[in-house]
Short mmCIF file of C-alpha atoms in Angstrom, two decimals:
data_model
loop_
_atom_site.label_atom_id
_atom_site.label_comp_id
_atom_site.label_asym_id
_atom_site.label_seq_id
_atom_site.Cartn_x
_atom_site.Cartn_y
_atom_site.Cartn_z
CA MET A 1163 257.92 61.87 -73.08
CA SER A 1164 261.35 63.48 -72.96
CA THR A 1165 260.69 64.75 -69.40
CA LEU A 1166 260.33 61.15 -68.35
CA SER A 1167 263.70 60.05 -69.63
CA GLY A 1168 266.10 59.43 -66.77
CA VAL A 1169 263.24 59.06 -64.29
CA ARG A 1170 263.79 56.32 -61.78
CA PRO A 1171 260.42 54.76 -60.92
CA THR A 1172 261.30 54.11 -57.31
CA ARG A 1173 259.45 54.97 -54.16
CA ALA A 1174 262.37 57.10 -52.89
CA PHE A 1175 262.36 59.12 -56.13
CA LEU A 1176 258.59 59.52 -55.85
CA ILE A 1177 258.95 60.95 -52.33
CA GLU A 1178 261.72 63.26 -53.56
CA MET A 1179 259.55 64.40 -56.48
CA LYS A 1180 256.57 65.11 -54.22
CA ARG A 1181 258.83 67.12 -51.90
CA ARG A 1182 260.09 69.10 -54.88
CA ILE A 1183 256.54 69.83 -56.08
CA ARG A 1184 255.57 71.11 -52.64
CA PHE A 1185 258.67 73.33 -52.63
CA ILE A 1186 257.96 74.66 -56.13
CA GLU A 1187 254.30 75.28 -55.31
CA ARG A 1188 255.33 77.27 -52.23
CA GLY A 1189 257.80 79.26 -54.35
CA CYS A 1190 255.07 79.84 -56.90
CA GLU A 1191 252.76 81.15 -54.18
CA PHE A 1192 255.48 83.59 -53.07
CA LEU A 1193 256.02 84.69 -56.65
CA LYS A 1194 252.28 85.26 -57.02
CA LEU A 1195 252.33 87.42 -53.88
CA LYS A 1196 255.28 89.37 -55.31
CA ARG A 1197 253.47 89.71 -58.65
CA ASP A 1198 250.35 91.05 -56.95
CA HIS A 1199 252.37 93.51 -54.89
CA LEU A 1200 254.34 94.67 -57.93
CA ALA A 1201 251.11 95.06 -59.92
CA LYS A 1202 249.71 97.22 -57.12
CA GLU A 1203 252.92 99.29 -57.01
CA LEU A 1204 252.85 99.64 -60.80
CA THR A 1205 249.23 100.80 -60.85
CA GLU A 1206 249.98 103.41 -58.17
CA SER A 1207 253.17 104.50 -59.95
CA LEU A 1208 251.41 104.78 -63.30
CA ASN A 1209 248.62 106.90 -61.82
CA ALA A 1210 251.14 109.20 -60.13
CA LEU A 1211 253.26 109.30 -63.26
CA ARG A 1212 250.28 110.24 -65.42
CA GLY A 1213 249.42 113.11 -63.07
CA GLN A 1214 253.02 114.34 -62.87
CA ARG A 1215 253.45 114.10 -66.64
CA ARG A 1216 250.28 116.09 -67.32
CA LEU A 1217 251.38 118.88 -64.96
CA LEU A 1218 254.88 118.86 -66.38
CA ASN A 1219 253.64 118.90 -69.97
CA GLU A 1220 251.55 121.98 -69.20
CA LYS A 1221 254.60 123.70 -67.69
CA LEU A 1222 256.84 122.59 -70.54
CA ALA A 1223 254.36 123.99 -73.06
CA GLU A 1224 254.77 127.29 -71.20
CA VAL A 1225 258.57 126.94 -71.46
CA TYR A 1226 258.42 126.28 -75.21
CA GLU A 1227 256.14 129.27 -75.68
CA ALA A 1228 258.57 131.47 -73.71
CA LEU A 1229 261.49 130.07 -75.69
CA ARG A 1230 259.71 130.86 -78.95
CA GLU A 1231 259.26 134.44 -77.74
CA ALA A 1232 262.96 134.61 -76.85
CA TYR A 1233 263.98 133.41 -80.32
CA ILE A 1234 261.66 135.94 -81.91
CA SER A 1235 262.87 138.75 -79.68
CA LEU A 1236 266.61 138.10 -79.82
CA GLY A 1237 267.25 136.06 -82.94
CA PRO A 1238 268.75 132.56 -82.99
CA LEU A 1239 272.42 133.61 -82.66
CA GLU A 1240 271.88 135.60 -79.47
CA VAL A 1241 269.67 132.92 -77.92
CA VAL A 1242 272.30 130.25 -78.59
CA SER A 1243 275.05 132.51 -77.21
CA GLN A 1244 273.12 133.37 -74.03
CA ALA A 1245 271.93 129.82 -73.48
CA LYS A 1246 275.46 128.44 -73.86
CA SER A 1247 276.76 130.94 -71.33
CA VAL A 1248 274.95 129.24 -68.43
CA LYS A 1249 277.50 126.91 -66.87
CA LYS A 1250 276.46 123.27 -66.85
CA GLU A 1251 277.04 122.69 -63.16
CA THR A 1252 274.16 120.35 -62.38
CA ASP A 1253 275.29 117.40 -60.30
CA VAL A 1254 273.19 114.57 -58.89
CA ASP A 1255 273.96 111.54 -56.74
CA VAL A 1256 272.39 108.32 -57.98
CA LEU A 1257 271.59 106.07 -55.01
CA PRO A 1258 270.05 102.57 -55.18
CA MET A 1259 266.58 102.05 -53.66
CA SER A 1260 264.52 98.86 -53.59
CA VAL A 1261 260.89 97.84 -53.72
CA MET A 1262 260.26 94.03 -53.39
CA GLY A 1263 263.89 93.48 -54.35
CA VAL A 1264 263.59 95.64 -57.47
CA LEU A 1265 266.43 98.16 -57.54
CA TYR A 1266 265.70 101.62 -58.91
CA PRO A 1267 267.76 104.83 -58.91
CA TYR A 1268 267.07 107.54 -56.34
CA LEU A 1269 268.40 110.92 -57.44
CA ARG A 1270 269.71 113.39 -54.88
CA VAL A 1271 270.51 116.85 -56.25
CA LYS A 1272 273.97 117.99 -55.18
CA LYS A 1273 274.33 121.09 -57.34
CA ARG A 1274 271.69 123.11 -59.14
CA PRO A 1275 272.30 125.30 -62.19
CA VAL A 1276 273.11 128.89 -61.24
CA ILE A 1277 272.53 131.79 -63.59
CA ASP A 1278 275.38 134.20 -63.23
CA VAL A 1279 275.32 135.69 -66.70
CA GLU A 1280 273.18 138.44 -68.18
CA LEU A 1281 270.11 136.83 -69.69
CA ASP A 1282 267.57 138.77 -71.65
CA ALA A 1283 264.20 139.07 -69.87
CA SER A 1284 262.60 136.65 -72.34
CA LEU A 1285 265.32 134.03 -71.72
CA ALA A 1286 265.37 134.74 -67.99
CA LYS A 1287 261.67 133.85 -68.00
CA VAL A 1288 262.50 130.50 -69.65
CA ALA A 1289 265.29 129.94 -67.12
CA ARG A 1290 263.03 130.79 -64.18
CA ILE A 1291 260.31 128.34 -65.26
CA LEU A 1292 262.90 125.64 -65.93
CA LEU A 1293 264.53 126.18 -62.53
CA ASP A 1294 261.09 125.87 -60.93
CA LEU A 1295 260.60 122.65 -62.87
CA PHE A 1296 264.05 121.31 -61.99
CA ASP A 1297 262.91 119.22 -58.99
CA GLN A 1298 259.81 118.04 -60.83
CA LEU A 1299 261.92 116.94 -63.80
CA ILE A 1300 264.31 115.03 -61.54
CA ASN A 1301 261.35 113.44 -59.71
CA LEU A 1302 259.71 112.46 -62.95
CA ALA A 1303 262.93 110.89 -64.25
CA MET A 1304 263.22 108.95 -61.00
CA PHE A 1305 259.58 107.87 -61.10
CA GLU A 1306 259.85 106.82 -64.73
CA ALA A 1307 262.92 104.70 -63.98
CA ARG A 1308 261.13 103.17 -60.95
CA THR A 1309 257.98 102.41 -62.96
CA GLU A 1310 260.02 100.96 -65.81
CA ARG A 1311 261.99 98.67 -63.48
CA ILE A 1312 258.82 97.55 -61.64
CA ALA A 1313 257.08 96.84 -64.95
CA ASP A 1314 260.12 94.91 -66.12
CA GLU A 1315 260.26 92.88 -62.91
CA LEU A 1316 256.51 92.31 -63.03
CA GLY A 1317 256.85 90.90 -66.54
CA LYS A 1318 259.68 88.62 -65.40
CA THR A 1319 257.75 87.45 -62.31
CA ASN A 1320 254.66 86.83 -64.39
CA ARG A 1321 256.64 84.75 -66.84
CA LYS A 1322 258.17 82.79 -63.96
CA VAL A 1323 254.73 82.13 -62.38
CA ASN A 1324 253.31 81.06 -65.74
CA ALA A 1325 256.29 78.82 -66.42
CA LEU A 1326 255.97 77.21 -62.98
CA GLU A 1327 252.18 76.83 -63.16
CA ASN A 1328 251.93 75.67 -66.77
CA ILE A 1329 255.18 73.89 -67.46
CA VAL A 1330 257.31 72.98 -64.43
CA ILE A 1331 254.62 71.86 -61.97
CA PRO A 1332 252.57 69.88 -64.57
CA SER A 1333 255.72 68.16 -65.82
CA TYR A 1334 256.69 67.22 -62.25
CA LYS A 1335 253.14 66.00 -61.68
CA ARG A 1336 253.37 63.94 -64.85
CA ILE A 1337 256.57 62.39 -63.50
CA VAL A 1338 254.88 61.63 -60.16
CA LYS A 1339 251.93 60.11 -62.00
CA TYR A 1340 254.27 58.10 -64.17
CA ILE A 1341 256.17 56.82 -61.12
CA GLU A 1342 252.95 56.10 -59.26
CA ASP A 1343 251.58 54.23 -62.29
CA LYS A 1344 254.83 52.33 -62.63
CA LEU A 1345 254.88 51.48 -58.92
CA GLU A 1346 251.22 50.43 -59.03
CA GLU A 1347 251.92 48.34 -62.11
CA GLU A 1348 254.88 46.76 -60.34
CA SER A 1349 252.81 46.05 -57.22
CA LEU A 1350 250.08 44.54 -59.40
CA ASP A 1351 252.69 42.39 -61.13
CA ASP A 1352 253.99 41.37 -57.71
CA LEU A 1353 250.44 40.49 -56.62
CA VAL A 1354 249.78 38.44 -59.73
CA ARG A 1355 253.15 36.80 -59.39
CA THR A 1356 252.43 36.03 -55.71
CA LYS A 1357 248.98 34.67 -56.61
CA LEU A 1358 250.45 32.51 -59.39
CA ILE A 1359 253.21 31.22 -57.15
CA GLY A 1360 250.62 30.64 -54.40
CA GLY A 1361 248.41 28.70 -56.89
CA VAL A 1362 251.35 26.60 -58.13
CA LEU A 1363 252.43 25.86 -54.57
CA ALA A 1364 248.83 24.91 -53.65
CA ARG A 1365 248.59 22.56 -56.64
CA ARG A 1366 251.89 20.90 -55.68
CA ARG A 1367 250.70 20.23 -52.15
CA PRO A 1368 249.53 16.66 -51.76
CA MET G 1380 262.39 132.81 -98.74
CA ARG G 1381 265.49 132.73 -100.89
CA ALA G 1382 263.38 133.14 -104.06
CA ALA G 1383 261.42 136.03 -102.52
CA LEU G 1384 264.65 137.83 -101.58
CA SER G 1385 266.64 137.13 -104.75
CA LYS G 1386 265.41 140.27 -106.53
CA THR G 1387 266.04 142.51 -103.48
CA PRO G 1388 269.37 143.87 -102.19
CA TYR G 1389 269.45 140.84 -99.88
CA GLY G 1390 269.66 138.52 -102.92
CA SER G 1391 273.43 138.76 -103.34
CA TYR G 1392 273.92 137.92 -99.64
CA VAL G 1393 271.39 135.11 -99.48
CA ASP G 1394 272.07 133.42 -102.86
CA PRO G 1395 275.52 132.02 -101.89
CA LEU G 1396 274.05 130.25 -98.86
CA PRO G 1397 273.88 126.44 -99.14
CA PRO G 1398 270.44 124.94 -99.87
CA ASP G 1399 270.26 123.53 -96.33
CA ALA G 1400 271.04 126.91 -94.72
CA ARG G 1401 269.43 127.42 -91.30
CA ALA G 1402 267.98 130.54 -89.69
CA VAL G 1403 271.38 131.48 -88.17
CA ASP G 1404 272.97 131.53 -91.65
CA TYR G 1405 270.20 133.80 -92.94
CA GLU G 1406 270.55 136.01 -89.86
CA LYS G 1407 274.26 136.52 -90.57
CA ALA G 1408 273.55 137.24 -94.24
CA PHE G 1409 270.90 139.87 -93.37
CA TYR G 1410 273.23 141.55 -90.89
CA GLU G 1411 276.04 141.56 -93.44
CA LEU G 1412 274.00 143.78 -95.77
CA PHE G 1413 272.93 145.98 -92.85
CA PHE G 1414 276.52 146.45 -91.67
CA HIS G 1415 277.67 147.32 -95.21
CA ARG G 1416 274.93 149.96 -95.44
CA LEU G 1417 275.83 151.24 -92.00
CA GLU G 1418 279.51 151.52 -92.87
CA ARG G 1419 278.84 153.36 -96.12
CA ILE G 1420 276.47 155.84 -94.44
CA ILE G 1421 278.70 156.52 -91.43
CA ARG G 1422 281.71 157.00 -93.75
CA VAL G 1423 279.99 159.80 -95.66
CA ALA G 1424 278.17 161.28 -92.65
CA SER G 1425 279.17 164.76 -91.46
CA ASP G 1426 281.51 165.11 -88.46
CA ASP G 1427 278.69 166.18 -86.13
CA MET G 1428 276.50 163.24 -87.21
CA ALA G 1429 278.93 160.32 -87.42
CA PRO G 1430 279.89 160.00 -83.69
CA PHE G 1431 276.29 159.49 -82.60
CA LEU G 1432 275.51 157.04 -85.40
CA ARG G 1433 278.69 155.10 -84.65
CA ALA G 1434 277.95 155.04 -80.93
CA TYR G 1435 274.33 153.98 -81.40
CA PHE G 1436 274.71 151.31 -84.09
CA PRO G 1437 278.15 149.69 -84.61
CA LEU G 1438 279.24 150.09 -80.99
CA ARG G 1439 276.08 148.32 -79.81
CA TYR G 1440 276.72 145.42 -82.18
CA GLU G 1441 280.40 145.27 -81.36
CA ALA G 1442 279.51 145.09 -77.66
CA MET G 1443 277.13 142.26 -78.56
CA ASN G 1444 279.97 140.40 -80.29
CA LEU G 1445 282.25 141.10 -77.37
CA LYS G 1446 279.69 139.65 -74.97
CA ARG G 1447 279.53 136.52 -77.12
CA VAL G 1448 283.33 136.18 -76.97
CA LEU G 1449 283.34 136.65 -73.17
CA ARG G 1450 280.48 134.16 -72.72
CA GLY G 1451 282.39 131.64 -74.85
CA LYS G 1452 285.54 132.15 -72.80
CA TYR G 1453 283.54 131.92 -69.57
CA THR G 1454 282.09 128.49 -70.39
CA GLY G 1455 285.17 127.24 -72.26
CA GLU G 1456 283.63 127.04 -75.74
CA SER G 1457 285.99 126.23 -78.59
CA GLU G 1458 287.37 129.06 -80.74
CA GLU G 1459 285.39 127.65 -83.66
CA GLU G 1460 282.12 127.80 -81.72
CA ILE G 1461 282.79 131.37 -80.54
CA ARG G 1462 283.59 132.52 -84.10
CA GLY G 1463 280.41 130.83 -85.36
CA LEU G 1464 278.24 133.01 -83.11
CA LEU G 1465 279.77 136.37 -84.06
CA LEU G 1466 277.93 138.84 -86.27
CA PRO G 1467 279.82 139.78 -89.45
CA LEU G 1468 280.61 143.30 -88.22
CA PRO G 1469 283.67 145.01 -89.71
CA PRO G 1470 286.23 146.10 -87.07
CA GLN G 1471 285.10 149.20 -85.17
CA PHE G 1472 286.72 149.95 -81.83
CA ILE G 1473 288.41 146.54 -81.64
CA GLU G 1474 290.82 145.96 -84.52
CA ASP G 1475 290.75 142.20 -84.39
CA TYR G 1476 288.70 139.64 -82.43
CA ASP G 1477 291.37 136.93 -82.77
CA PRO G 1478 293.49 137.88 -79.71
CA LEU G 1479 290.29 137.88 -77.63
CA ILE G 1480 289.05 134.58 -79.00
CA GLU G 1481 292.47 132.98 -78.57
CA ALA G 1482 292.87 134.31 -74.99
CA LYS G 1483 293.18 131.71 -72.22
CA GLY G 1484 290.14 132.89 -70.32
CA VAL G 1485 287.83 135.81 -69.54
CA GLU G 1486 290.52 137.72 -67.66
CA ASP G 1487 293.05 137.51 -70.49
CA ALA G 1488 290.38 138.48 -73.01
CA VAL G 1489 289.41 141.53 -70.94
CA MET G 1490 293.07 142.51 -70.46
CA ALA G 1491 293.46 142.45 -74.26
CA LEU G 1492 290.96 145.35 -74.37
CA GLU G 1493 293.51 147.72 -72.80
CA GLY G 1494 293.73 150.89 -74.87
CA THR G 1495 290.24 150.56 -76.38
CA ILE G 1496 286.92 152.16 -75.53
CA TYR G 1497 286.18 149.01 -73.50
CA LYS G 1498 288.97 149.70 -70.99
CA PRO G 1499 286.49 150.24 -68.07
CA LEU G 1500 285.89 146.47 -68.19
CA ILE G 1501 289.36 145.96 -66.72
CA ASP G 1502 288.27 147.86 -63.58
CA ARG G 1503 285.40 145.40 -63.16
CA LEU G 1504 287.62 142.32 -63.29
CA GLU G 1505 288.08 142.24 -59.51
CA ALA G 1506 284.31 142.13 -58.96
CA PHE G 1507 283.97 139.48 -61.66
CA LYS G 1508 286.63 137.32 -59.98
CA GLU G 1509 285.11 137.82 -56.55
CA LEU G 1510 281.56 136.88 -57.59
CA GLU G 1511 282.49 134.58 -60.49
CA ALA G 1512 279.59 136.21 -62.33
CA LEU G 1513 279.85 137.29 -65.94
CA TRP G 1514 276.90 139.66 -65.72
CA ILE G 1515 279.18 142.23 -64.06
CA LEU G 1516 281.18 142.53 -67.29
CA GLU G 1517 278.09 142.35 -69.50
CA PHE G 1518 276.41 145.17 -67.59
CA ALA G 1519 279.62 147.19 -67.80
CA LEU G 1520 279.54 146.77 -71.58
CA ASN G 1521 275.94 148.02 -71.72
CA LYS G 1522 276.98 151.04 -69.67
CA ILE G 1523 279.92 151.77 -71.97
CA CYS G 1524 277.54 151.83 -74.97
CA PHE G 1525 275.09 154.08 -73.12
CA ASP G 1526 277.81 156.49 -71.97
CA ALA G 1527 279.32 156.61 -75.48
CA ALA G 1528 275.93 157.47 -76.98
CA CYS G 1529 275.38 160.18 -74.33
CA ASP G 1530 278.88 161.62 -75.02
CA ALA G 1531 278.21 161.55 -78.76
CA ILE G 1532 275.03 163.58 -78.25
CA GLU G 1533 277.20 166.40 -76.89
CA GLU G 1534 279.06 166.44 -80.21
CA ALA G 1535 275.80 166.62 -82.19
CA PRO G 1536 274.42 169.99 -83.32
CA GLY G 1537 272.37 171.83 -80.67
CA ARG G 1538 269.18 171.67 -82.80
CA VAL G 1539 268.90 167.86 -82.44
CA ARG G 1540 270.42 167.28 -79.01
CA GLY G 1541 267.06 167.37 -77.22
CA PHE G 1542 265.58 164.84 -79.62
CA LEU G 1543 268.61 162.54 -79.36
CA ARG G 1544 268.53 162.70 -75.56
CA ASP G 1545 264.83 161.72 -75.54
CA PHE G 1546 265.56 158.99 -78.06
CA ILE G 1547 268.43 157.44 -76.10
CA SER G 1548 266.64 157.93 -72.81
CA LEU G 1549 263.59 156.01 -74.03
CA ASP G 1550 265.66 153.24 -75.57
CA ARG G 1551 267.81 152.85 -72.44
CA SER G 1552 264.85 153.11 -70.05
CA VAL G 1553 263.00 150.20 -71.67
CA GLU G 1554 266.20 148.13 -71.87
CA ASN G 1555 266.96 148.96 -68.20
CA ILE G 1556 263.55 147.81 -67.04
CA LEU G 1557 263.88 144.60 -69.05
CA LEU G 1558 267.38 144.14 -67.65
CA LEU G 1559 266.29 144.70 -64.05
CA GLU G 1560 263.34 142.36 -64.55
CA SER G 1561 265.67 139.72 -65.98
CA ILE G 1562 268.07 140.10 -63.03
CA ARG G 1563 265.15 139.60 -60.70
CA MET G 1564 264.07 136.44 -62.52
CA ALA G 1565 267.51 135.00 -63.23
CA LEU G 1566 268.86 135.51 -59.72
CA HIS G 1567 265.87 133.48 -58.58
CA GLY G 1568 265.48 135.00 -55.15
CA ARG G 1569 269.19 135.27 -54.41
CA GLN G 1570 270.40 138.49 -52.83
CA ILE G 1571 271.80 140.99 -55.28
CA PRO G 1572 275.05 142.52 -54.04
CA ALA G 1573 274.11 146.19 -54.45
CA GLU G 1574 277.70 147.44 -54.38
CA TYR G 1575 278.46 145.43 -57.50
CA VAL G 1576 275.45 146.76 -59.42
CA GLU G 1577 276.42 150.32 -58.41
CA GLY G 1578 277.32 152.32 -61.49
CA LEU G 1579 276.52 149.49 -63.89
CA ILE G 1580 273.03 150.58 -64.88
CA GLY G 1581 272.68 153.75 -66.91
CA TYR G 1582 269.68 155.35 -65.26
CA THR G 1583 267.70 157.93 -67.23
CA PRO G 1584 265.14 160.62 -66.38
CA LEU G 1585 262.40 158.24 -67.59
CA CYS G 1586 263.75 155.35 -65.53
CA PRO G 1587 265.50 156.83 -62.48
CA ARG G 1588 267.36 154.92 -59.80
CA ARG G 1589 264.16 154.77 -57.70
CA ILE G 1590 262.58 152.48 -60.30
CA GLY G 1591 265.62 150.20 -60.24
CA ASP G 1592 265.58 149.99 -56.45
CA GLU G 1593 261.85 149.26 -56.42
CA LEU G 1594 262.15 146.54 -59.06
CA LEU G 1595 265.05 144.84 -57.32
CA GLY G 1596 263.28 145.40 -54.01
CA GLY G 1597 260.41 143.17 -55.13
CA ARG G 1598 257.69 145.63 -56.20
CA SER G 1599 255.52 144.15 -58.93
CA LEU G 1600 256.27 145.10 -62.52
CA GLY G 1601 252.62 146.00 -63.12
CA GLU G 1602 252.65 148.65 -60.37
CA ILE G 1603 255.96 150.04 -61.61
CA VAL G 1604 254.78 150.22 -65.24
CA ASP G 1605 251.67 152.13 -64.11
CA SER G 1606 253.85 154.65 -62.26
CA LEU G 1607 256.09 155.41 -65.26
CA LYS G 1608 255.83 158.45 -67.48
CA PRO G 1609 254.39 158.12 -71.01
CA PRO G 1610 255.14 156.55 -73.42
CA LEU G 1611 256.74 153.84 -71.24
CA PRO G 1612 253.47 152.27 -69.96
CA ARG G 1613 252.26 151.82 -73.56
CA ILE G 1614 255.52 150.16 -74.60
CA LEU G 1615 256.00 148.07 -71.48
CA LEU G 1616 252.45 146.83 -71.01
CA PRO G 1617 253.08 143.38 -72.61
CA ALA G 1618 255.92 142.80 -70.09
CA VAL G 1619 253.34 142.73 -67.30
CA GLU G 1620 251.80 139.71 -69.07
CA GLY G 1621 255.29 138.23 -69.52
CA ASP G 1622 255.53 138.92 -73.26
CA TYR G 1623 258.95 140.58 -73.36
CA ALA G 1624 259.36 140.05 -77.10
CA LEU G 1625 256.42 142.32 -77.80
CA VAL G 1626 257.99 145.03 -75.61
CA ARG G 1627 261.02 145.10 -77.93
CA THR G 1628 258.74 145.27 -80.97
CA ASN G 1629 256.79 148.13 -79.38
CA LEU G 1630 260.03 149.92 -78.51
CA ARG G 1631 261.48 149.64 -82.03
CA ARG G 1632 258.14 150.80 -83.51
CA TYR G 1633 258.02 153.79 -81.16
CA LEU G 1634 261.64 154.77 -81.84
CA LEU G 1635 260.92 154.59 -85.57
CA GLU G 1636 257.87 156.80 -85.12
CA MET G 1637 259.92 159.26 -83.04
CA ALA G 1638 262.65 159.47 -85.68
CA GLU G 1639 260.12 159.74 -88.51
CA ASP G 1640 258.22 162.59 -86.81
CA GLU G 1641 261.46 164.45 -86.12
CA SER G 1642 262.82 163.87 -89.62
CA ARG G 1643 259.70 165.49 -91.11
CA LYS G 1644 260.80 168.71 -89.43
CA ARG G 1645 264.35 168.59 -90.80
CA ARG G 1646 265.00 166.67 -94.00
CA PHE G 1647 268.43 164.99 -94.29
CA ASP G 1648 269.45 165.87 -90.76
CA ILE G 1649 270.48 163.28 -88.10
CA PRO G 1650 266.88 162.18 -87.34
CA TYR G 1651 266.31 161.40 -91.01
CA VAL G 1652 269.47 159.26 -91.27
CA LEU G 1653 268.64 157.69 -87.93
CA TRP G 1654 265.12 156.86 -89.16
CA PHE G 1655 266.54 155.26 -92.32
CA LEU G 1656 269.03 153.14 -90.36
CA LEU G 1657 266.39 152.17 -87.79
CA ARG G 1658 264.18 151.01 -90.66
CA CYS G 1659 267.03 148.97 -92.13
CA GLU G 1660 267.68 147.46 -88.69
CA ALA G 1661 263.98 146.69 -88.22
CA GLU G 1662 263.93 145.03 -91.63
CA VAL G 1663 266.83 142.77 -90.60
CA LEU G 1664 265.15 141.92 -87.29
CA ASP G 1665 261.87 141.12 -89.06
CA LEU G 1666 263.55 139.03 -91.75
CA THR G 1667 265.43 137.09 -89.07
CA ARG G 1668 262.13 136.42 -87.28
CA ILE G 1669 260.52 135.24 -90.50
CA ALA G 1670 263.54 133.05 -91.37
CA TRP G 1671 263.42 131.47 -87.92
CA GLY G 1672 259.65 130.99 -88.11
CA LEU G 1673 259.99 129.28 -91.49
CA ASP G 1674 262.92 127.19 -90.23
CA GLN G 1675 260.78 125.99 -87.32
CA GLY G 1676 257.72 125.42 -89.49
CA LEU G 1677 255.67 127.94 -87.47
CA ARG G 1678 252.45 129.35 -88.88
CA PRO G 1679 252.90 133.07 -89.75
CA GLU G 1680 250.28 134.15 -87.19
CA ARG G 1681 252.56 132.75 -84.44
CA TYR G 1682 255.22 135.39 -85.12
CA SER G 1683 253.64 138.09 -87.31
CA ARG G 1684 252.54 140.20 -84.31
CA TYR G 1685 256.21 140.60 -83.40
CA LEU G 1686 257.17 142.09 -86.74
CA ILE G 1687 258.21 145.73 -86.41
CA LEU G 1688 257.41 146.88 -89.94
CA THR G 1689 253.73 146.32 -90.52
CA PRO G 1690 252.41 146.33 -94.12
CA GLY G 1691 252.19 149.88 -95.41
CA SER G 1692 254.51 151.31 -92.75
#
């Protein structure tokens, strides 16, 4: 009943309320379209992500195997020393991209790591596989961020649609019904009053 | 592992380690014992034996430490971090690592080597500055070790010179092929400036310059391994499959066999001492592998094939 407090049961307010419902219903339709599009994008992204992840996991398993060999061959101290000697020169530009108004980061590689130190063959193998994977890793990170943002936005949109469909629109409709009932009641009162007055006036006539 | 080692000579080096010691702490402890043994043996070795032993063992490890210092300076590691990666080797050809560790950069550290066996590094500074590539200095260090070992062979008695030449040649040849293969992989298709590599790789009769040119020229490792003289194909075969760790294990096993066979001919001569020290070194390498495997929770079968000393050897 709290939604009805402050409601003015007037015809002008009823028209205003009906206009608002139409506006909200149109907005809800748009949100549903956005939700469907985001769901489609998310499904496609998830499928692509799954494929990319599987390929990357296979390659990373190869990297870990090669790294294990390097540790066994050189010992932990030498591996740490050689690994630390590769300068950390990786640099990426993070640019904003958008899908249905959802912003996600697009990564553009500016500088790749360069190996200009002596690496043992076992570590050079690790480095070579990782350099091959560099673009795939960047792409995966980008895709994961994109999927995450889309999923987040989809959740928000879904909540908005549900709130509009189940709470906002029904409450507005309740208000409209309340005003219509009130107006009908008032018109009935007016009719009865008119009839009564008409009857009294007719009885008074000579 | 600590309990298993406590009743061995390693016990006194491993026991003081904290309970949460990692594989790197064990590695340093194992090397500490090895370096003490090495020092004691080289100190009492005869004048014709000591130069070769010193050039083959401590010089190699000192060069390794020196590389770690230069790498640290190259990437701007803290002095603490650089010190933490050094092997506990007593001073050999460098009296003190501190001036190198405290140097402002690679150039200052290299300049501090003036007057030592590592002086040729100073000549390579120009190339290092031009290419901004540390491998120039690292290769130069490898070459210094190789040249020192070759020079020391000339001081050894004539009866073992042939054996020592074969020994060093095999060791260097395998390391050269691994090095060239690693350059090929690490440079990742970039052009190698030949003039800078010139004179940095110690070619041997087993691995002549032709092999180096072919490897850097893009010929497959498999074809090259097939074209090499025995015993290189046997040792290098795992490299064709990409298992470089097993190549090192094969090499150390073969060098041990070589020294053992030669020492049977002449008891208590250089090959015998060399065999003993190689065994001690192999023991340290194996123990380090086991310590790392245990630290990582690996099943023994994941690393046991890389152990040099097999049961009963």
